[in-house]
mmCIF file of C-alpha atoms and ligand atoms in Angstrom:
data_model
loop_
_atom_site.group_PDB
_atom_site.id
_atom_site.type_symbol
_atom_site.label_atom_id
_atom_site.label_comp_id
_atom_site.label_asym_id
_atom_site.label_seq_id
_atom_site.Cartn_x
_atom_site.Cartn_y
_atom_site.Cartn_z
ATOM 1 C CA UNK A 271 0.000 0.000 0.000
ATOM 2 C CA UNK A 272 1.534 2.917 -0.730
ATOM 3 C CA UNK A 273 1.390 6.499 1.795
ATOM 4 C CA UNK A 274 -1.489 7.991 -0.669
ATOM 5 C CA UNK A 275 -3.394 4.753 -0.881
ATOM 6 C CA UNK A 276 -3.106 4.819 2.962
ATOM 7 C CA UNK A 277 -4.449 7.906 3.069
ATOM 8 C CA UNK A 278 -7.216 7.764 1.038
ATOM 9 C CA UNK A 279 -8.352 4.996 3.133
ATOM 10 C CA UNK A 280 -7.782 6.116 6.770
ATOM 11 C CA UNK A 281 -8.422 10.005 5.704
ATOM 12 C CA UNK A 282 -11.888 10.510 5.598
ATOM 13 C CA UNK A 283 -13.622 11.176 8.885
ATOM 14 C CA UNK A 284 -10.246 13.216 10.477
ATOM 15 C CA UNK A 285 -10.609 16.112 12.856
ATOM 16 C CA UNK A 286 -8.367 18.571 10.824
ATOM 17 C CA UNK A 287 -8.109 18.716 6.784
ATOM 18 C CA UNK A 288 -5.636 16.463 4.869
ATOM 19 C CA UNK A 289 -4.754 17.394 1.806
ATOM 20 C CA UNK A 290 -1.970 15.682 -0.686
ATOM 21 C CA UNK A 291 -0.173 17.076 -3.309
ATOM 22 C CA UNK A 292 2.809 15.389 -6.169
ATOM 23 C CA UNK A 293 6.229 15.973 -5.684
ATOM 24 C CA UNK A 294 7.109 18.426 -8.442
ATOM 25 C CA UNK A 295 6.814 21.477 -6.699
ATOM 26 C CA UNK A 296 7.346 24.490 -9.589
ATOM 27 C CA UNK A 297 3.751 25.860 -10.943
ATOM 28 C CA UNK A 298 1.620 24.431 -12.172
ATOM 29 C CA UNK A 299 2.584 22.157 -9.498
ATOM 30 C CA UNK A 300 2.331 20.918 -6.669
ATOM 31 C CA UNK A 301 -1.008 19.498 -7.604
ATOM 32 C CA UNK A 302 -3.143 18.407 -5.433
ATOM 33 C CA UNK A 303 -4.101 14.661 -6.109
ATOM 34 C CA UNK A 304 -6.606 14.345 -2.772
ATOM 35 C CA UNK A 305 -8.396 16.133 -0.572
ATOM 36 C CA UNK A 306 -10.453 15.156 2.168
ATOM 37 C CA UNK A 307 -14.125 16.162 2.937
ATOM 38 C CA UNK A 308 -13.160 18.642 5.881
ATOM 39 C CA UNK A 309 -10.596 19.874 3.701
ATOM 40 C CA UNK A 310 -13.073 21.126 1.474
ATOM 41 C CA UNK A 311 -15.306 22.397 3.999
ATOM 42 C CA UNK A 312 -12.555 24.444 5.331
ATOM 43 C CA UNK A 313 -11.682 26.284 2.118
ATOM 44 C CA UNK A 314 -14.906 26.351 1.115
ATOM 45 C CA UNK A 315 -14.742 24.668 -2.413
ATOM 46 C CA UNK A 316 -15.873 21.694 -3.680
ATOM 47 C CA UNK A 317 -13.590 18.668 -4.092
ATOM 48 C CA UNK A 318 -13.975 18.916 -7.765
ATOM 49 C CA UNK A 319 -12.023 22.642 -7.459
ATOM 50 C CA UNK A 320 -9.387 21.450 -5.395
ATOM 51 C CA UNK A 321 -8.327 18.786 -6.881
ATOM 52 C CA UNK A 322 -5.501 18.582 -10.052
ATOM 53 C CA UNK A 323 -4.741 22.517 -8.548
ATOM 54 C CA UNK A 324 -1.914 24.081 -6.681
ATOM 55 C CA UNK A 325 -2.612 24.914 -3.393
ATOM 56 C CA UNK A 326 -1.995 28.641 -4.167
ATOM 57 C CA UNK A 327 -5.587 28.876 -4.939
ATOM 58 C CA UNK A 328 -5.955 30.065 -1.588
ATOM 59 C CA UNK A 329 -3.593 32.920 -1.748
ATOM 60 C CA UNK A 330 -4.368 36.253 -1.427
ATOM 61 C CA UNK A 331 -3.564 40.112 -0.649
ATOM 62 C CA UNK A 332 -2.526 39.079 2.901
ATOM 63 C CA UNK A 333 -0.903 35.899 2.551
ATOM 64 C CA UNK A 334 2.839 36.564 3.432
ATOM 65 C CA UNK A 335 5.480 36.553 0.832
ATOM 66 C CA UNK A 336 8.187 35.729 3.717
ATOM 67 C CA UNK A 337 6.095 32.430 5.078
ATOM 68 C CA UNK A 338 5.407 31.332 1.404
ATOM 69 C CA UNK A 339 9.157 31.612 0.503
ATOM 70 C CA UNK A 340 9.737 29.673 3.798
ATOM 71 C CA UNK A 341 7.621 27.440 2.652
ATOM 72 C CA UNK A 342 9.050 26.844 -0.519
ATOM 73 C CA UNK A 343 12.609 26.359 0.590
ATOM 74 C CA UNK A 344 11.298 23.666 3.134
ATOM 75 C CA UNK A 345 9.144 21.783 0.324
ATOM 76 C CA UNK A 346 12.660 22.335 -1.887
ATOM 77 C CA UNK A 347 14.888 20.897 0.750
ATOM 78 C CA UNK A 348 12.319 17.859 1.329
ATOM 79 C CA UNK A 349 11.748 19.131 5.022
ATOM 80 C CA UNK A 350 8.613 19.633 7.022
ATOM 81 C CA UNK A 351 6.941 23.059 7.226
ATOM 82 C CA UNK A 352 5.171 24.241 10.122
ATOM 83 C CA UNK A 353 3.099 27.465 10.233
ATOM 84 C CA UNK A 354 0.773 30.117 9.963
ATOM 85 C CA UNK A 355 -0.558 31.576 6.649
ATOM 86 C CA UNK A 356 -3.853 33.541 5.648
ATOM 87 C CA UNK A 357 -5.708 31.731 3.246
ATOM 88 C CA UNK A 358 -8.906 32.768 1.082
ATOM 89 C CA UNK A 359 -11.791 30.569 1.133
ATOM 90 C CA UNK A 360 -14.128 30.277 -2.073
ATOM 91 C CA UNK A 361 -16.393 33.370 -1.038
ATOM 92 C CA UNK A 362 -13.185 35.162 -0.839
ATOM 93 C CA UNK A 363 -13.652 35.223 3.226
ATOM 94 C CA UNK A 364 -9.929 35.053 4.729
ATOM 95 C CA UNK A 365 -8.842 32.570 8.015
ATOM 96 C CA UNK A 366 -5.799 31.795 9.414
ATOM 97 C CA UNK A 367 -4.954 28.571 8.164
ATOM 98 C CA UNK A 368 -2.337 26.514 10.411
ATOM 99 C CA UNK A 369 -0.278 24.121 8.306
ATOM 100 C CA UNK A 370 1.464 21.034 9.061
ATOM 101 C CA UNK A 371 3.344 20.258 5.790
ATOM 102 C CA UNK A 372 5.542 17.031 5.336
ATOM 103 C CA UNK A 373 7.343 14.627 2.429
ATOM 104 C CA UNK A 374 5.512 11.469 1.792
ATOM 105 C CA UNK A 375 8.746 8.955 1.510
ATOM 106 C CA UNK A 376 8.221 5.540 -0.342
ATOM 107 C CA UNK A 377 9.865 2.728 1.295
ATOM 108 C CA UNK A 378 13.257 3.583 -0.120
ATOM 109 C CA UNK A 379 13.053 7.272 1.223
ATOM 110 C CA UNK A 380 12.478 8.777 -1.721
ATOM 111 C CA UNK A 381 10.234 11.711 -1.383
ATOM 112 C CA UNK A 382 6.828 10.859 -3.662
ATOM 113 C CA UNK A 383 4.526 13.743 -2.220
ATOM 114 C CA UNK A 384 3.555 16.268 -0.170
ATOM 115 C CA UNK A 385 0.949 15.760 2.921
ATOM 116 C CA UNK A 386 -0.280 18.672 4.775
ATOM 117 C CA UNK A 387 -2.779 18.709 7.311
ATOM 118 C CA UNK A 388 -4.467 21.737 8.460
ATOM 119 C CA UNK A 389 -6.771 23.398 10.334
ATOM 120 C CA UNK A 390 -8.198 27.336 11.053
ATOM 121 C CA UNK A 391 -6.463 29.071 14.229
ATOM 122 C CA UNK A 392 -8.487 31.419 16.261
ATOM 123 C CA UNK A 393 -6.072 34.034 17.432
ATOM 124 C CA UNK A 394 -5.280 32.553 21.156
ATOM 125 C CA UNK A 395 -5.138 34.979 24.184
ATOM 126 C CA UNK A 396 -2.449 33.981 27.042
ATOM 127 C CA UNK A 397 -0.566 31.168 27.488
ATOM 128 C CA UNK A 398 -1.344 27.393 26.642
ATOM 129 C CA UNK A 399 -2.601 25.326 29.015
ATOM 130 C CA UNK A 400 0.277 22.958 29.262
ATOM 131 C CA UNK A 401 3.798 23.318 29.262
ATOM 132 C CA UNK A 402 5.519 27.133 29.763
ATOM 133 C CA UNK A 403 7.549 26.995 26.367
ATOM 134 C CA UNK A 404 4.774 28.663 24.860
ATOM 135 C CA UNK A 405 4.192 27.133 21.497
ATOM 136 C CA UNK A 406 1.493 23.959 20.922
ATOM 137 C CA UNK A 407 1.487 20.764 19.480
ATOM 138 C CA UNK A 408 1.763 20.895 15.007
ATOM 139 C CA UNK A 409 -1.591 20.285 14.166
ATOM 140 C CA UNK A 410 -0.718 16.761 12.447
ATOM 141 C CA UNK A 411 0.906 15.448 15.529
ATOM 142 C CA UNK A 412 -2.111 16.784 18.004
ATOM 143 C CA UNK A 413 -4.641 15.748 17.195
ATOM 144 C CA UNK A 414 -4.827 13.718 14.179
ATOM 145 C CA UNK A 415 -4.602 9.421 14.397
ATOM 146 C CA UNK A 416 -3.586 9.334 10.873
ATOM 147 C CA UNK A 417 -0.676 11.229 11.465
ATOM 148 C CA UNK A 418 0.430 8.939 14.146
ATOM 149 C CA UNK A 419 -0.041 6.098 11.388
ATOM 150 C CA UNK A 420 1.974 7.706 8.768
ATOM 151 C CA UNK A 421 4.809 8.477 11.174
ATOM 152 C CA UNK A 422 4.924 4.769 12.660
ATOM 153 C CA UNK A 423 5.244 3.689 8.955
ATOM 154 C CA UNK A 424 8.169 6.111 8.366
ATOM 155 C CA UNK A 425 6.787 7.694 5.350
ATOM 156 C CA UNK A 426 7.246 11.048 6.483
ATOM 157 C CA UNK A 427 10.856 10.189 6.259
ATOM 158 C CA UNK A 428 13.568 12.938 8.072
ATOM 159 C CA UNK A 429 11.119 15.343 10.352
HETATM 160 C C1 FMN B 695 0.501 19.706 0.753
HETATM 161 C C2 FMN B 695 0.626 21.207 0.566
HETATM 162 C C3 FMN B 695 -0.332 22.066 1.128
HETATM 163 C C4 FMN B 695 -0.238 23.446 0.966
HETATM 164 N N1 FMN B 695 -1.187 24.260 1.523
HETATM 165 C C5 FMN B 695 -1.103 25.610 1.324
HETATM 166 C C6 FMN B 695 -2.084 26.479 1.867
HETATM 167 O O1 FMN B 695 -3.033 26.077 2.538
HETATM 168 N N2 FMN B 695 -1.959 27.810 1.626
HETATM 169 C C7 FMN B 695 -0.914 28.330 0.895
HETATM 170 O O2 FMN B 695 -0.847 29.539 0.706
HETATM 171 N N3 FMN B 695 0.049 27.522 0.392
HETATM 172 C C8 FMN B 695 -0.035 26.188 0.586
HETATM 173 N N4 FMN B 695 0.953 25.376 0.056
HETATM 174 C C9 FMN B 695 2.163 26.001 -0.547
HETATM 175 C C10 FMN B 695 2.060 26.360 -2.017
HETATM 176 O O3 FMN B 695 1.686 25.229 -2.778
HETATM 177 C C11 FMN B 695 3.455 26.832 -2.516
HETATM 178 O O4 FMN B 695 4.375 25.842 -2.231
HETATM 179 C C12 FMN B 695 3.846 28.139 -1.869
HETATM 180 O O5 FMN B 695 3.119 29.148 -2.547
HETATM 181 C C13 FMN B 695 5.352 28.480 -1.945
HETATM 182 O O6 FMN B 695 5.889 28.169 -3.202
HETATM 183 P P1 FMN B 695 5.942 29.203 -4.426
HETATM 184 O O7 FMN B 695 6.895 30.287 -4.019
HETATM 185 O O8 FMN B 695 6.430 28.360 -5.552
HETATM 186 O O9 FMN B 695 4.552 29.724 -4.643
HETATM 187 C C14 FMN B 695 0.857 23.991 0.222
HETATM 188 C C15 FMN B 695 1.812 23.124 -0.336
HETATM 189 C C16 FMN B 695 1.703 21.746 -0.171
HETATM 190 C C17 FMN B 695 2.754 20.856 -0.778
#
């Protein structure tokens, strides 16, 4: 079975959005090759506009160059990104999308993918509730079964 087919299968009733995308990472890639149904509630499009496009779709006036170039060097160098970008839902309504962004390896390590997994942040007031360090759990590792899957199966290859 191989990380996507896994995915497809275990991906459907998830707490946060999962969304894959093809290796190739210059436009018109990465395209997306599934989405799940929470996914497509979040950004507010139907599956059938998400999927076979880049996930710039949901760029817009205040998305953030600097993240996006983070971003890119992270998806360039194979490594996982973790962060905070404004996306644009279909109605053109904007959240604050938190991403969880990782290589899908094959069983050789070779990077065949892109899995992100993501979910809107409402702007938190204090500090969390545990742990002083200040920063919380990536939303793949949190909260998400599917994520703890993927990672026992090594297909997220080097963190
Ligand atoms: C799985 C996956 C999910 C992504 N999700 C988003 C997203 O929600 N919002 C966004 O602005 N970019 C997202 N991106 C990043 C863009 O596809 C693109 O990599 C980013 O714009 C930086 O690269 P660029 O400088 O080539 O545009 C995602 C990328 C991948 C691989």
């Amino acid at each position: 079975m191989t990380a996507l087919e896994l995915i497809r299968a275990f991906a459907h009733d998830t707490a946060v959005g999962i969304v894959v995308t093809e290796v190739t990472i210059d436009p018109p890639g990465p395209i997306i090759l599934y989405a799940n149904p929470v996914f497509s509630r979040l950004v507010g499009r139907d599956l059938d506009q998400i999927i076979g496009q880049s996930p710039r779709f949901m760029q817009g006036k205040e998305t953030r160059e600097e993240t996006l170039d983070i971003f890119h060097r992270a998806l360039a160098g194979g490594k996982r990104f973790h962060g905070y970008l404004t996306n644009y839902r279909g109605d053109g309504t904007k959240y604050r999308a938190e991403i969880d962004c990782r290589p899908l390896c094959d069983t050789t390590g070779w990077i065949e993918g892109f899995v992100a997994f993501e979910r809107e942040v409402i702007r938190r007031v204090g500090r969390p509730a545990s742990g002083a360090a200040g920063r919380y759990e990536p939303v793949g590792e949190s909260s998400d079964p599917l994520a703890g899957i993927l990672q026992a199966l090594s297909v997220f290859g080097e963190a």
